[in-house]
XYZ file of N, CA, C and O in Angstrom:
840
model
N 0.523 -21.960 -15.017
C 0.667 -20.561 -15.421
C 1.977 -20.015 -14.858
O 2.242 -20.082 -13.663
N 2.845 -19.455 -15.740
C 4.132 -18.942 -15.289
C 3.967 -17.614 -14.574
O 3.047 -16.838 -14.857
N 4.864 -17.364 -13.652
C 4.812 -16.115 -12.903
C 5.444 -14.977 -13.706
O 6.413 -15.179 -14.438
N 4.893 -13.782 -13.553
C 5.473 -12.608 -14.191
C 6.725 -12.211 -13.418
O 6.728 -12.166 -12.188
N 7.806 -11.933 -14.134
C 9.067 -11.566 -13.503
C 9.167 -10.043 -13.377
O 8.829 -9.306 -14.307
N 9.636 -9.588 -12.215
C 9.645 -8.155 -11.914
C 10.972 -7.743 -11.292
O 11.527 -8.465 -10.463
N 11.464 -6.577 -11.685
C 12.607 -5.938 -11.033
C 12.091 -4.710 -10.302
O 11.323 -3.921 -10.858
N 12.512 -4.553 -9.056
C 12.126 -3.389 -8.257
C 13.341 -2.478 -8.115
O 14.367 -2.884 -7.560
N 13.236 -1.254 -8.622
C 14.346 -0.308 -8.610
C 13.991 0.916 -7.783
O 13.120 1.703 -8.169
N 14.649 1.068 -6.639
C 14.417 2.219 -5.770
C 15.645 2.395 -4.894
O 16.183 1.421 -4.379
N 16.100 3.645 -4.723
C 17.310 3.849 -3.949
C 17.083 3.807 -2.438
O 18.040 3.881 -1.667
N 15.830 3.669 -2.012
C 15.529 3.544 -0.584
C 15.274 2.065 -0.260
O 14.255 1.507 -0.669
N 16.191 1.427 0.477
C 16.071 -0.013 0.756
C 14.744 -0.404 1.389
O 14.196 -1.464 1.068
N 14.217 0.423 2.276
C 12.970 0.082 2.950
C 11.826 -0.034 1.949
O 11.023 -0.980 2.008
N 11.749 0.901 1.038
C 10.691 0.867 0.020
C 10.936 -0.279 -0.948
O 10.025 -1.041 -1.285
N 12.172 -0.409 -1.400
C 12.525 -1.461 -2.358
C 12.215 -2.844 -1.795
O 11.553 -3.665 -2.450
N 12.670 -3.099 -0.581
C 12.464 -4.414 0.022
C 11.004 -4.638 0.390
O 10.498 -5.763 0.313
N 10.327 -3.559 0.781
C 8.914 -3.684 1.141
C 8.058 -4.078 -0.044
O 7.207 -4.980 0.048
N 8.266 -3.408 -1.175
C 7.510 -3.742 -2.383
C 7.834 -5.160 -2.839
O 6.943 -5.934 -3.201
N 9.118 -5.508 -2.791
C 9.527 -6.853 -3.215
C 8.890 -7.931 -2.334
O 8.442 -8.979 -2.835
N 8.814 -7.664 -1.041
C 8.217 -8.633 -0.116
C 6.737 -8.842 -0.422
O 6.232 -9.975 -0.395
N 6.041 -7.750 -0.717
C 4.614 -7.843 -1.055
C 4.417 -8.667 -2.317
O 3.558 -9.550 -2.386
N 5.235 -8.394 -3.321
C 5.103 -9.099 -4.596
C 5.437 -10.586 -4.454
O 4.795 -11.437 -5.076
N 6.428 -10.905 -3.641
C 6.832 -12.305 -3.466
C 5.767 -13.124 -2.734
O 5.769 -14.358 -2.806
N 4.867 -12.432 -2.046
C 3.776 -13.126 -1.350
C 2.642 -13.488 -2.300
O 1.772 -14.293 -1.963
N 2.666 -12.892 -3.508
C 1.613 -13.155 -4.482
C 1.973 -14.362 -5.347
O 3.136 -14.624 -5.638
N 0.943 -15.097 -5.775
C 1.171 -16.291 -6.589
C 1.591 -15.968 -8.020
O 2.231 -16.801 -8.679
N 1.233 -14.768 -8.495
C 1.418 -14.461 -9.917
C 2.752 -13.798 -10.249
O 3.073 -13.620 -11.423
N 3.521 -13.394 -9.217
C 4.718 -12.604 -9.476
C 5.943 -13.203 -8.791
O 5.846 -13.859 -7.754
N 7.098 -12.919 -9.381
C 8.360 -13.284 -8.754
C 9.353 -12.141 -8.993
O 9.515 -11.677 -10.128
N 9.972 -11.669 -7.928
C 10.958 -10.591 -8.029
C 12.305 -11.204 -8.386
O 12.858 -12.007 -7.629
N 12.842 -10.816 -9.543
C 14.105 -11.404 -10.014
C 15.285 -10.448 -9.818
O 16.422 -10.799 -10.139
N 14.994 -9.243 -9.310
C 16.080 -8.308 -9.081
C 15.627 -7.116 -8.264
O 14.483 -6.685 -8.369
N 16.536 -6.614 -7.425
C 16.297 -5.397 -6.646
C 17.523 -4.504 -6.824
O 18.645 -4.944 -6.575
N 17.296 -3.267 -7.248
C 18.415 -2.375 -7.540
C 18.205 -1.015 -6.888
O 17.074 -0.619 -6.590
N 19.327 -0.273 -6.728
C 19.250 1.009 -6.050
C 19.708 2.187 -6.874
O 19.736 3.312 -6.384
N 20.078 1.940 -8.136
C 20.436 3.053 -9.011
C 20.107 2.702 -10.456
O 19.887 1.530 -10.794
N 20.088 3.718 -11.308
C 19.654 3.511 -12.686
C 20.551 2.610 -13.496
O 20.075 1.778 -14.280
N 21.854 2.735 -13.325
C 22.776 1.909 -14.102
C 22.672 0.440 -13.708
O 22.683 -0.451 -14.568
N 22.564 0.179 -12.403
C 22.415 -1.204 -11.934
C 21.111 -1.799 -12.442
O 21.036 -2.997 -12.747
N 20.088 -0.964 -12.548
C 18.793 -1.439 -13.053
C 18.912 -1.886 -14.500
O 18.411 -2.950 -14.880
N 19.588 -1.082 -15.310
C 19.783 -1.457 -16.714
C 20.555 -2.769 -16.820
O 20.212 -3.644 -17.626
N 21.580 -2.923 -15.997
C 22.365 -4.162 -16.012
C 21.510 -5.368 -15.641
O 21.609 -6.435 -16.266
N 20.650 -5.213 -14.625
C 19.783 -6.309 -14.221
C 18.749 -6.632 -15.288
O 18.406 -7.803 -15.513
N 18.253 -5.609 -15.955
C 17.293 -5.824 -17.044
C 17.953 -6.619 -18.171
O 17.366 -7.553 -18.725
N 19.172 -6.249 -18.510
C 19.895 -6.968 -19.565
C 20.135 -8.423 -19.181
O 20.114 -9.312 -20.042
N 20.347 -8.663 -17.893
C 20.619 -10.018 -17.412
C 19.351 -10.851 -17.264
O 19.299 -12.015 -17.672
N 18.310 -10.254 -16.702
C 17.108 -10.997 -16.344
C 15.992 -10.945 -17.383
O 15.122 -11.824 -17.401
N 15.962 -9.894 -18.214
C 14.874 -9.703 -19.195
C 13.499 -9.873 -18.537
O 12.704 -10.745 -18.919
N 13.178 -9.046 -17.530
C 11.914 -9.211 -16.796
C 10.705 -8.803 -17.632
O 10.841 -8.168 -18.685
N 9.546 -9.151 -17.143
C 8.311 -8.699 -17.782
C 8.013 -7.242 -17.424
O 7.408 -6.516 -18.219
N 8.434 -6.841 -16.218
C 8.079 -5.523 -15.703
C 9.196 -4.969 -14.824
O 9.837 -5.710 -14.084
N 9.392 -3.647 -14.913
C 10.302 -2.947 -14.012
C 9.500 -1.886 -13.267
O 8.807 -1.069 -13.875
N 9.575 -1.919 -11.937
C 9.023 -0.851 -11.114
C 10.176 0.114 -10.855
O 11.131 -0.228 -10.175
N 10.079 1.315 -11.400
C 11.227 2.216 -11.486
C 11.004 3.518 -10.722
O 10.110 4.309 -11.057
N 11.831 3.749 -9.707
C 11.800 5.021 -8.996
C 12.333 6.119 -9.917
O 13.226 5.875 -10.738
N 11.798 7.335 -9.778
C 12.288 8.449 -10.592
C 13.645 8.934 -10.107
O 14.584 9.090 -10.881
N 13.757 9.168 -8.799
C 14.953 9.799 -8.254
C 15.934 8.752 -7.741
O 15.798 8.253 -6.633
N 16.920 8.425 -8.593
C 17.947 7.459 -8.217
C 19.316 7.996 -8.605
O 19.434 8.783 -9.551
N 20.373 7.576 -7.898
C 21.726 8.010 -8.246
C 22.234 7.360 -9.529
O 21.651 6.399 -10.028
N 23.316 7.945 -10.048
C 24.026 7.475 -11.246
C 23.233 7.706 -12.524
O 23.767 8.196 -13.517
N 21.957 7.347 -12.503
C 21.087 7.582 -13.660
C 19.656 7.595 -13.148
O 19.238 6.652 -12.480
N 18.917 8.676 -13.415
C 17.567 8.727 -12.850
C 16.628 7.763 -13.569
O 16.945 7.229 -14.637
N 15.477 7.544 -12.973
C 14.553 6.535 -13.471
C 14.034 6.799 -14.864
O 13.809 5.864 -15.641
N 13.831 8.070 -15.194
C 13.324 8.392 -16.523
C 14.367 8.113 -17.597
O 14.042 7.584 -18.664
N 15.613 8.441 -17.314
C 16.679 8.138 -18.272
C 16.877 6.630 -18.409
O 17.071 6.118 -19.524
N 16.831 5.929 -17.269
C 16.970 4.473 -17.307
C 15.821 3.853 -18.094
O 16.023 2.929 -18.886
N 14.615 4.378 -17.892
C 13.448 3.868 -18.618
C 13.610 4.054 -20.116
O 13.284 3.162 -20.911
N 14.112 5.209 -20.500
C 14.315 5.488 -21.927
C 15.275 4.476 -22.540
O 15.032 3.947 -23.630
N 16.373 4.197 -21.844
C 17.360 3.243 -22.374
C 16.780 1.826 -22.439
O 17.010 1.092 -23.403
N 16.048 1.460 -21.394
C 15.464 0.114 -21.367
C 14.468 -0.073 -22.507
O 14.490 -1.086 -23.209
N 13.596 0.907 -22.712
C 12.578 0.780 -23.759
C 13.210 0.800 -25.151
O 12.685 0.189 -26.085
N 14.323 1.492 -25.276
C 15.006 1.519 -26.573
C 15.599 0.154 -26.906
O 15.554 -0.302 -28.048
N 16.150 -0.518 -25.875
C 16.780 -1.818 -26.097
C 15.794 -2.972 -25.996
O 15.916 -3.966 -26.731
N 14.819 -2.845 -25.093
C 13.838 -3.917 -24.875
C 12.423 -3.330 -24.878
O 11.814 -3.162 -23.811
N 11.899 -2.986 -26.029
C 10.587 -2.315 -26.088
C 9.436 -3.144 -25.522
O 8.394 -2.589 -25.155
N 9.622 -4.447 -25.419
C 8.546 -5.313 -24.920
C 8.431 -5.282 -23.393
O 7.409 -5.697 -22.835
N 9.467 -4.808 -22.705
C 9.444 -4.775 -21.243
C 8.563 -3.626 -20.756
O 8.686 -2.494 -21.203
N 7.665 -3.941 -19.835
C 6.769 -2.922 -19.274
C 7.490 -2.168 -18.140
O 8.296 -2.741 -17.426
N 7.153 -0.888 -18.009
C 7.749 -0.067 -16.952
C 6.661 0.707 -16.221
O 5.820 1.355 -16.850
N 6.696 0.617 -14.897
C 5.845 1.444 -14.047
C 6.751 2.380 -13.249
O 7.702 1.934 -12.619
N 6.456 3.661 -13.310
C 7.257 4.657 -12.614
C 6.787 4.796 -11.166
O 5.594 4.941 -10.894
N 7.745 4.759 -10.236
C 7.463 4.955 -8.815
C 7.911 6.354 -8.404
O 9.022 6.771 -8.733
N 7.061 7.080 -7.702
C 7.460 8.402 -7.234
C 6.623 8.837 -6.048
O 5.531 8.324 -5.822
N 7.141 9.788 -5.293
C 6.370 10.387 -4.207
C 5.719 11.684 -4.678
O 4.979 12.306 -3.950
N 6.000 12.069 -5.912
C 5.522 13.355 -6.415
C 4.424 13.171 -7.447
O 4.653 12.589 -8.504
N 3.236 13.693 -7.153
C 2.142 13.643 -8.116
C 2.265 14.874 -9.011
O 1.559 15.858 -8.852
N 3.172 14.795 -9.948
C 3.543 15.942 -10.756
C 3.358 15.615 -12.226
O 3.926 14.651 -12.733
N 2.583 16.432 -12.911
C 2.307 16.162 -14.320
C 3.569 16.191 -15.169
O 3.634 15.528 -16.206
N 4.585 16.946 -14.762
C 5.842 16.955 -15.504
C 6.417 15.543 -15.579
O 6.827 15.075 -16.641
N 6.454 14.864 -14.426
C 7.016 13.523 -14.387
C 6.149 12.536 -15.158
O 6.654 11.624 -15.811
N 4.827 12.708 -15.061
C 3.924 11.816 -15.797
C 4.149 11.976 -17.290
O 4.232 10.995 -18.044
N 4.237 13.230 -17.720
C 4.438 13.493 -19.145
C 5.751 12.881 -19.617
O 5.807 12.230 -20.668
N 6.813 13.074 -18.840
C 8.101 12.507 -19.194
C 8.051 10.979 -19.185
O 8.624 10.324 -20.055
N 7.359 10.411 -18.202
C 7.243 8.950 -18.132
C 6.554 8.402 -19.374
O 6.978 7.384 -19.937
N 5.510 9.075 -19.810
C 4.806 8.650 -21.019
C 5.709 8.759 -22.246
O 5.739 7.867 -23.099
N 6.462 9.848 -22.307
C 7.363 10.042 -23.441
C 8.422 8.947 -23.506
O 8.874 8.569 -24.587
N 8.816 8.449 -22.356
C 9.840 7.419 -22.306
C 9.259 6.006 -22.339
O 9.983 5.032 -22.114
N 7.971 5.889 -22.578
C 7.381 4.575 -22.795
C 6.811 3.880 -21.586
O 6.497 2.691 -21.643
N 6.676 4.592 -20.472
C 6.109 3.968 -19.276
C 4.644 3.615 -19.494
O 3.918 4.310 -20.201
N 4.209 2.517 -18.876
C 2.821 2.074 -18.991
C 1.972 2.526 -17.812
O 0.772 2.279 -17.787
N 2.585 3.175 -16.846
C 1.823 3.601 -15.687
C 2.701 4.320 -14.690
O 3.913 4.491 -14.887
N 2.090 4.680 -13.593
C 2.695 5.600 -12.643
C 2.145 5.255 -11.271
O 0.949 5.305 -11.039
N 3.027 4.839 -10.352
C 2.600 4.460 -9.010
C 3.092 5.473 -7.986
O 4.292 5.736 -7.905
N 2.168 6.049 -7.232
C 2.555 6.959 -6.160
C 2.881 6.128 -4.923
O 2.082 5.290 -4.495
N 4.068 6.336 -4.355
C 4.451 5.583 -3.162
C 3.462 5.872 -2.038
O 3.036 6.996 -1.841
N 3.107 4.828 -1.312
C 2.116 4.985 -0.252
C 0.728 4.556 -0.689
O -0.204 4.535 0.109
N 0.593 4.174 -1.964
C -0.688 3.683 -2.470
C -1.068 2.393 -1.743
O -0.196 1.651 -1.263
N -2.346 2.119 -1.620
C -2.788 0.888 -0.967
C -2.292 -0.328 -1.738
O -2.212 -0.320 -2.967
N -1.977 -1.386 -0.996
C -1.415 -2.584 -1.612
C -2.316 -3.157 -2.698
O -1.845 -3.509 -3.790
N -3.606 -3.243 -2.427
C -4.539 -3.813 -3.408
C -4.542 -3.007 -4.696
O -4.579 -3.570 -5.802
N -4.479 -1.678 -4.567
C -4.473 -0.818 -5.749
C -3.165 -0.964 -6.502
O -3.141 -0.995 -7.742
N -2.071 -1.076 -5.777
C -0.771 -1.269 -6.418
C -0.757 -2.556 -7.239
O -0.329 -2.572 -8.398
N -1.271 -3.626 -6.650
C -1.305 -4.908 -7.360
C -2.215 -4.852 -8.574
O -1.925 -5.449 -9.616
N -3.311 -4.104 -8.457
C -4.237 -3.953 -9.577
C -3.566 -3.219 -10.735
O -3.700 -3.610 -11.903
N -2.818 -2.150 -10.421
C -2.134 -1.380 -11.463
C -1.026 -2.214 -12.107
O -0.833 -2.181 -13.327
N -0.317 -2.992 -11.288
C 0.723 -3.861 -11.832
C 0.133 -4.867 -12.809
O 0.664 -5.092 -13.901
N -0.995 -5.473 -12.434
C -1.609 -6.454 -13.325
C -2.136 -5.807 -14.598
O -2.004 -6.362 -15.689
N -2.713 -4.617 -14.461
C -3.160 -3.883 -15.648
C -1.995 -3.649 -16.596
O -2.116 -3.821 -17.820
N -0.867 -3.254 -16.035
C 0.319 -2.986 -16.839
C 0.772 -4.246 -17.568
O 1.048 -4.221 -18.767
N 0.837 -5.361 -16.841
C 1.258 -6.626 -17.447
C 0.283 -7.089 -18.525
O 0.676 -7.746 -19.491
N -0.983 -6.713 -18.360
C -2.005 -7.089 -19.342
C -2.056 -6.131 -20.529
O -2.898 -6.272 -21.412
N -1.180 -5.131 -20.511
C -1.098 -4.224 -21.649
C -1.956 -2.985 -21.566
O -2.139 -2.296 -22.569
N -2.485 -2.689 -20.374
C -3.333 -1.507 -20.227
C -2.519 -0.354 -19.634
O -1.807 -0.526 -18.656
N -2.641 0.832 -20.253
C -2.013 2.031 -19.726
C -2.806 2.477 -18.512
O -4.029 2.582 -18.552
N -2.114 2.743 -17.415
C -2.832 3.043 -16.180
C -2.123 4.137 -15.389
O -1.025 3.942 -14.900
N -2.788 5.296 -15.280
C -2.288 6.387 -14.455
C -3.321 6.691 -13.386
O -4.520 6.702 -13.666
N -2.878 6.931 -12.133
C -3.818 7.166 -11.042
C -4.818 8.273 -11.350
O -4.483 9.278 -11.973
N -6.054 8.093 -10.895
C -7.112 9.075 -11.155
C -6.761 10.451 -10.612
O -7.163 11.472 -11.173
N -5.963 10.479 -9.528
C -5.631 11.749 -8.889
C -4.824 12.668 -9.794
O -4.775 13.871 -9.573
N -4.169 12.109 -10.833
C -3.379 12.963 -11.706
C -3.911 12.999 -13.134
O -3.444 13.774 -13.950
N -4.925 12.191 -13.434
C -5.425 12.145 -14.804
C -5.984 13.491 -15.262
O -5.767 13.922 -16.396
N -6.706 14.162 -14.379
C -7.292 15.447 -14.748
C -6.207 16.488 -15.015
O -6.269 17.231 -15.984
N -5.193 16.496 -14.142
C -4.110 17.445 -14.325
C -3.327 17.152 -15.598
O -2.885 18.059 -16.304
N -3.151 15.878 -15.915
C -2.465 15.502 -17.134
C -3.259 15.945 -18.353
O -2.709 16.462 -19.323
N -4.581 15.767 -18.302
C -5.439 16.193 -19.410
C -5.326 17.695 -19.635
O -5.296 18.168 -20.777
N -5.250 18.459 -18.551
C -5.107 19.905 -18.668
C -3.788 20.261 -19.337
O -3.721 21.171 -20.159
N -2.727 19.522 -18.973
C -1.431 19.773 -19.580
C -1.467 19.486 -21.073
O -0.929 20.238 -21.884
N -2.142 18.405 -21.451
C -2.195 18.017 -22.856
C -3.033 18.985 -23.688
O -2.733 19.250 -24.853
N -4.102 19.523 -23.096
C -5.004 20.391 -23.840
C -4.636 21.868 -23.754
O -5.121 22.671 -24.531
N -3.775 22.219 -22.785
C -3.367 23.615 -22.638
C -1.858 23.690 -22.465
O -1.367 24.056 -21.407
N -1.110 23.330 -23.494
C 0.344 23.336 -23.380
C 0.895 24.741 -23.227
O 0.254 25.723 -23.571
N 2.092 24.827 -22.688
C 2.781 26.107 -22.553
C 2.916 26.742 -23.926
O 3.301 26.090 -24.894
N 2.617 28.010 -24.017
C 2.689 28.692 -25.306
C 4.139 28.867 -25.769
O 4.389 29.095 -26.949
N 5.072 28.778 -24.844
C 6.462 28.956 -25.205
C 7.044 27.640 -25.702
O 7.384 26.756 -24.930
N 7.168 27.501 -27.019
C 7.604 26.232 -27.601
C 9.041 25.888 -27.219
O 9.388 24.717 -27.080
N 9.880 26.898 -27.057
C 11.265 26.618 -26.699
C 11.346 25.945 -25.335
O 12.111 25.007 -25.143
N 10.564 26.433 -24.368
C 10.574 25.833 -23.043
C 9.990 24.430 -23.083
O 10.412 23.538 -22.368
N 9.000 24.221 -23.931
C 8.391 22.895 -24.066
C 9.388 21.877 -24.587
O 9.268 20.679 -24.328
N 10.383 22.357 -25.350
C 11.360 21.448 -25.940
C 12.342 20.896 -24.911
O 13.017 19.908 -25.179
N 12.443 21.537 -23.754
C 13.376 21.064 -22.737
C 12.842 19.805 -22.066
O 11.688 19.746 -21.667
N 13.717 18.802 -21.941
C 13.340 17.595 -21.211
C 13.300 17.896 -19.718
O 13.735 18.961 -19.266
N 12.790 16.945 -18.935
C 12.728 17.140 -17.489
C 14.123 17.356 -16.899
O 14.326 18.246 -16.059
N 15.087 16.562 -17.331
C 16.451 16.711 -16.811
C 17.037 18.063 -17.216
O 17.727 18.709 -16.415
N 16.743 18.492 -18.432
C 17.228 19.791 -18.876
C 16.599 20.919 -18.062
O 17.250 21.930 -17.775
N 15.342 20.747 -17.673
C 14.694 21.765 -16.832
C 15.330 21.822 -15.445
O 15.483 22.889 -14.851
N 15.692 20.649 -14.925
C 16.383 20.616 -13.633
C 17.703 21.391 -13.720
O 18.036 22.199 -12.851
N 18.443 21.112 -14.782
C 19.741 21.762 -14.952
C 19.560 23.251 -15.203
O 20.314 24.078 -14.677
N 18.531 23.621 -15.972
C 18.251 25.034 -16.204
C 17.919 25.746 -14.899
O 18.339 26.885 -14.669
N 17.187 25.064 -14.023
C 16.858 25.645 -12.727
C 18.106 25.895 -11.898
O 18.253 26.940 -11.247
N 19.030 24.931 -11.923
C 20.294 25.090 -11.195
C 21.139 26.191 -11.818
O 21.844 26.930 -11.113
N 21.061 26.295 -13.131
C 21.788 27.343 -13.844
C 21.325 28.722 -13.391
O 22.134 29.619 -13.140
N 20.016 28.873 -13.239
C 19.447 30.144 -12.788
C 19.870 30.489 -11.365
O 19.893 31.658 -10.981
N 20.201 29.462 -10.584
C 20.646 29.685 -9.209
C 22.143 29.982 -9.129
O 22.694 30.165 -8.050
N 22.800 30.034 -10.289
C 24.218 30.371 -10.328
C 25.143 29.227 -9.982
O 26.326 29.449 -9.687
N 24.648 27.991 -10.023
C 25.477 26.847 -9.649
C 26.475 26.507 -10.754
O 26.186 26.652 -11.940
N 27.636 26.032 -10.348
C 28.665 25.626 -11.299
C 28.322 24.278 -11.914
O 27.452 23.549 -11.416
N 29.041 23.933 -12.982
C 28.824 22.628 -13.603
C 29.085 21.494 -12.607
O 28.355 20.497 -12.586
N 30.134 21.661 -11.778
C 30.455 20.619 -10.798
C 29.346 20.477 -9.762
O 28.973 19.363 -9.380
N 28.800 21.619 -9.307
C 27.724 21.587 -8.311
C 26.475 20.926 -8.895
O 25.798 20.148 -8.208
N 26.179 21.226 -10.153
C 25.022 20.619 -10.815
C 25.241 19.110 -10.949
O 24.340 18.309 -10.700
N 26.457 18.735 -11.341
C 26.786 17.315 -11.499
C 26.619 16.562 -10.184
O 26.029 15.476 -10.141
N 27.138 17.143 -9.098
C 27.037 16.496 -7.786
C 25.581 16.370 -7.350
O 25.171 15.344 -6.779
N 24.789 17.381 -7.620
C 23.387 17.408 -7.201
C 22.556 16.363 -7.930
O 21.667 15.734 -7.351
N 22.858 16.135 -9.220
C 22.047 15.250 -10.054
C 22.723 13.910 -10.334
O 22.242 13.141 -11.171
N 23.833 13.642 -9.630
C 24.559 12.381 -9.806
C 25.013 12.178 -11.250
O 24.861 11.095 -11.830
N 25.549 13.236 -11.844
C 26.029 13.191 -13.220
C 27.518 13.521 -13.245
O 28.083 13.992 -12.263
N 28.167 13.273 -14.368
C 29.543 13.738 -14.559
C 29.496 15.160 -15.095
O 28.492 15.592 -15.671
N 30.595 15.889 -14.926
C 30.623 17.254 -15.454
C 30.519 17.242 -16.982
O 29.949 18.154 -17.577
N 31.062 16.199 -17.604
C 30.951 16.083 -19.053
C 29.513 15.954 -19.497
O 29.102 16.553 -20.506
N 28.734 15.162 -18.746
C 27.318 15.003 -19.074
C 26.574 16.317 -18.897
O 25.714 16.679 -19.713
N 26.902 17.054 -17.835
C 26.273 18.362 -17.608
C 26.578 19.300 -18.769
O 25.688 20.013 -19.262
N 27.829 19.303 -19.237
C 28.195 20.152 -20.366
C 27.392 19.788 -21.608
O 26.962 20.659 -22.378
N 27.179 18.492 -21.814
C 26.387 18.052 -22.962
C 24.940 18.532 -22.847
O 24.340 18.968 -23.842
N 24.383 18.438 -21.636
C 23.025 18.931 -21.409
C 22.956 20.443 -21.652
O 22.007 20.944 -22.256
N 23.955 21.170 -21.182
C 23.962 22.620 -21.362
C 24.021 22.981 -22.842
O 23.337 23.906 -23.293
N 24.805 22.254 -23.595
C 24.878 22.503 -25.044
C 23.513 22.303 -25.689
O 23.094 23.084 -26.553
N 22.815 21.240 -25.243
C 21.473 20.973 -25.767
C 20.504 22.086 -25.377
O 19.684 22.530 -26.185
N 20.613 22.551 -24.120
C 19.736 23.631 -23.641
C 19.973 24.899 -24.456
O 19.030 25.563 -24.894
N 21.251 25.263 -24.666
C 21.563 26.470 -25.442
C 20.956 26.382 -26.843
O 20.392 27.358 -27.359
N 21.090 25.210 -27.445
C 20.584 25.030 -28.809
C 19.068 25.180 -28.844
O 18.512 25.851 -29.724
N 18.375 24.554 -27.880
C 16.914 24.612 -27.858
C 16.387 26.008 -27.553
O 15.294 26.382 -28.001
N 17.164 26.774 -26.768
C 16.725 28.128 -26.409
C 17.234 29.168 -27.401
O 16.945 30.359 -27.252
N 18.006 28.720 -28.379
C 18.577 29.615 -29.397
C 19.481 30.674 -28.776
O 19.420 31.857 -29.119
N 20.323 30.238 -27.827
C 21.318 31.122 -27.224
C 22.692 30.487 -27.423
O 22.798 29.314 -27.808
N 23.736 31.270 -27.150
C 25.076 30.762 -27.421
C 25.987 30.739 -26.197
O 27.130 30.293 -26.290
N 25.482 31.211 -25.056
C 26.345 31.253 -23.876
C 25.543 31.056 -22.601
O 24.308 31.138 -22.597
N 26.274 30.823 -21.520
C 25.657 30.633 -20.214
C 24.904 31.882 -19.781
O 23.781 31.802 -19.295
N 25.534 33.036 -19.982
C 24.899 34.293 -19.561
C 23.619 34.564 -20.348
O 22.619 35.023 -19.788
N 23.624 34.274 -21.633
C 22.417 34.451 -22.446
C 21.313 33.509 -21.991
O 20.146 33.892 -21.930
N 21.707 32.284 -21.662
C 20.721 31.298 -21.206
C 20.089 31.742 -19.898
O 18.858 31.669 -19.724
N 20.909 32.224 -18.972
C 20.392 32.676 -17.676
C 19.449 33.859 -17.852
O 18.380 33.907 -17.254
N 19.822 34.799 -18.730
C 18.981 35.966 -18.980
C 17.642 35.529 -19.575
O 16.573 36.041 -19.186
N 17.688 34.573 -20.482
C 16.457 34.078 -21.110
C 15.571 33.384 -20.081
O 14.374 33.627 -19.984
N 16.189 32.501 -19.294
C 15.426 31.688 -18.332
C 14.799 32.535 -17.224
O 13.718 32.205 -16.742
N 15.449 33.608 -16.849
C 14.899 34.442 -15.782
C 13.601 35.125 -16.219
O 12.824 35.562 -15.378
N 13.372 35.159 -17.523
C 12.135 35.751 -18.002
C 11.062 34.725 -18.289
O 9.980 35.061 -18.767
N 11.354 33.443 -18.005
C 10.416 32.363 -18.314
C 10.085 31.576 -17.053
O 10.747 31.696 -16.028
N 9.077 30.730 -17.159
C 8.684 29.872 -16.036
C 9.072 28.451 -16.350
O 8.631 27.874 -17.350
N 9.906 27.840 -15.505
C 10.324 26.439 -15.709
C 9.219 25.494 -15.288
O 8.526 25.760 -14.334
């Protein structure tokens, strides 16, 4: 029986190496790559074509959700499990939208982590019970404001920074993006909110809940 190949992507070396060490001790898995940012993860996926990627949400250069979207677009057969310290339905919803098969909260017991990984490899969608109820509430009681619902997670982050009066450069530095990318996101935000300027967007957002 061949071993399932896995890439571990996390910008914290201790977590990345710790998870990889646990997996390498198992008979069924082999870690073929360890990465610390989203772009490096995509490069390793293109090189290794793993069965599974364990993907941290918050990484430099390209966050985990954006990296997941690109990976699933190019390699739809590759499974992705999102790693995060935040039990937040926003991230779960975004992970599902980007094709993730599950969601691992850092600090989970080793046996449970291995069980979720195997479920994912076997084709089962698996989200921790601690967030399933909250996710169900989100799905059954969506925000009544359709314009706000149209914003992606990254766009909401940028909108939040916009409300704080941050410049494009400050937003770029905070989210590990280029100023050009921030401008592109802002254009998308303006279009979705049906506004034409930064000041209009800020006025609109101050009356809404992100």
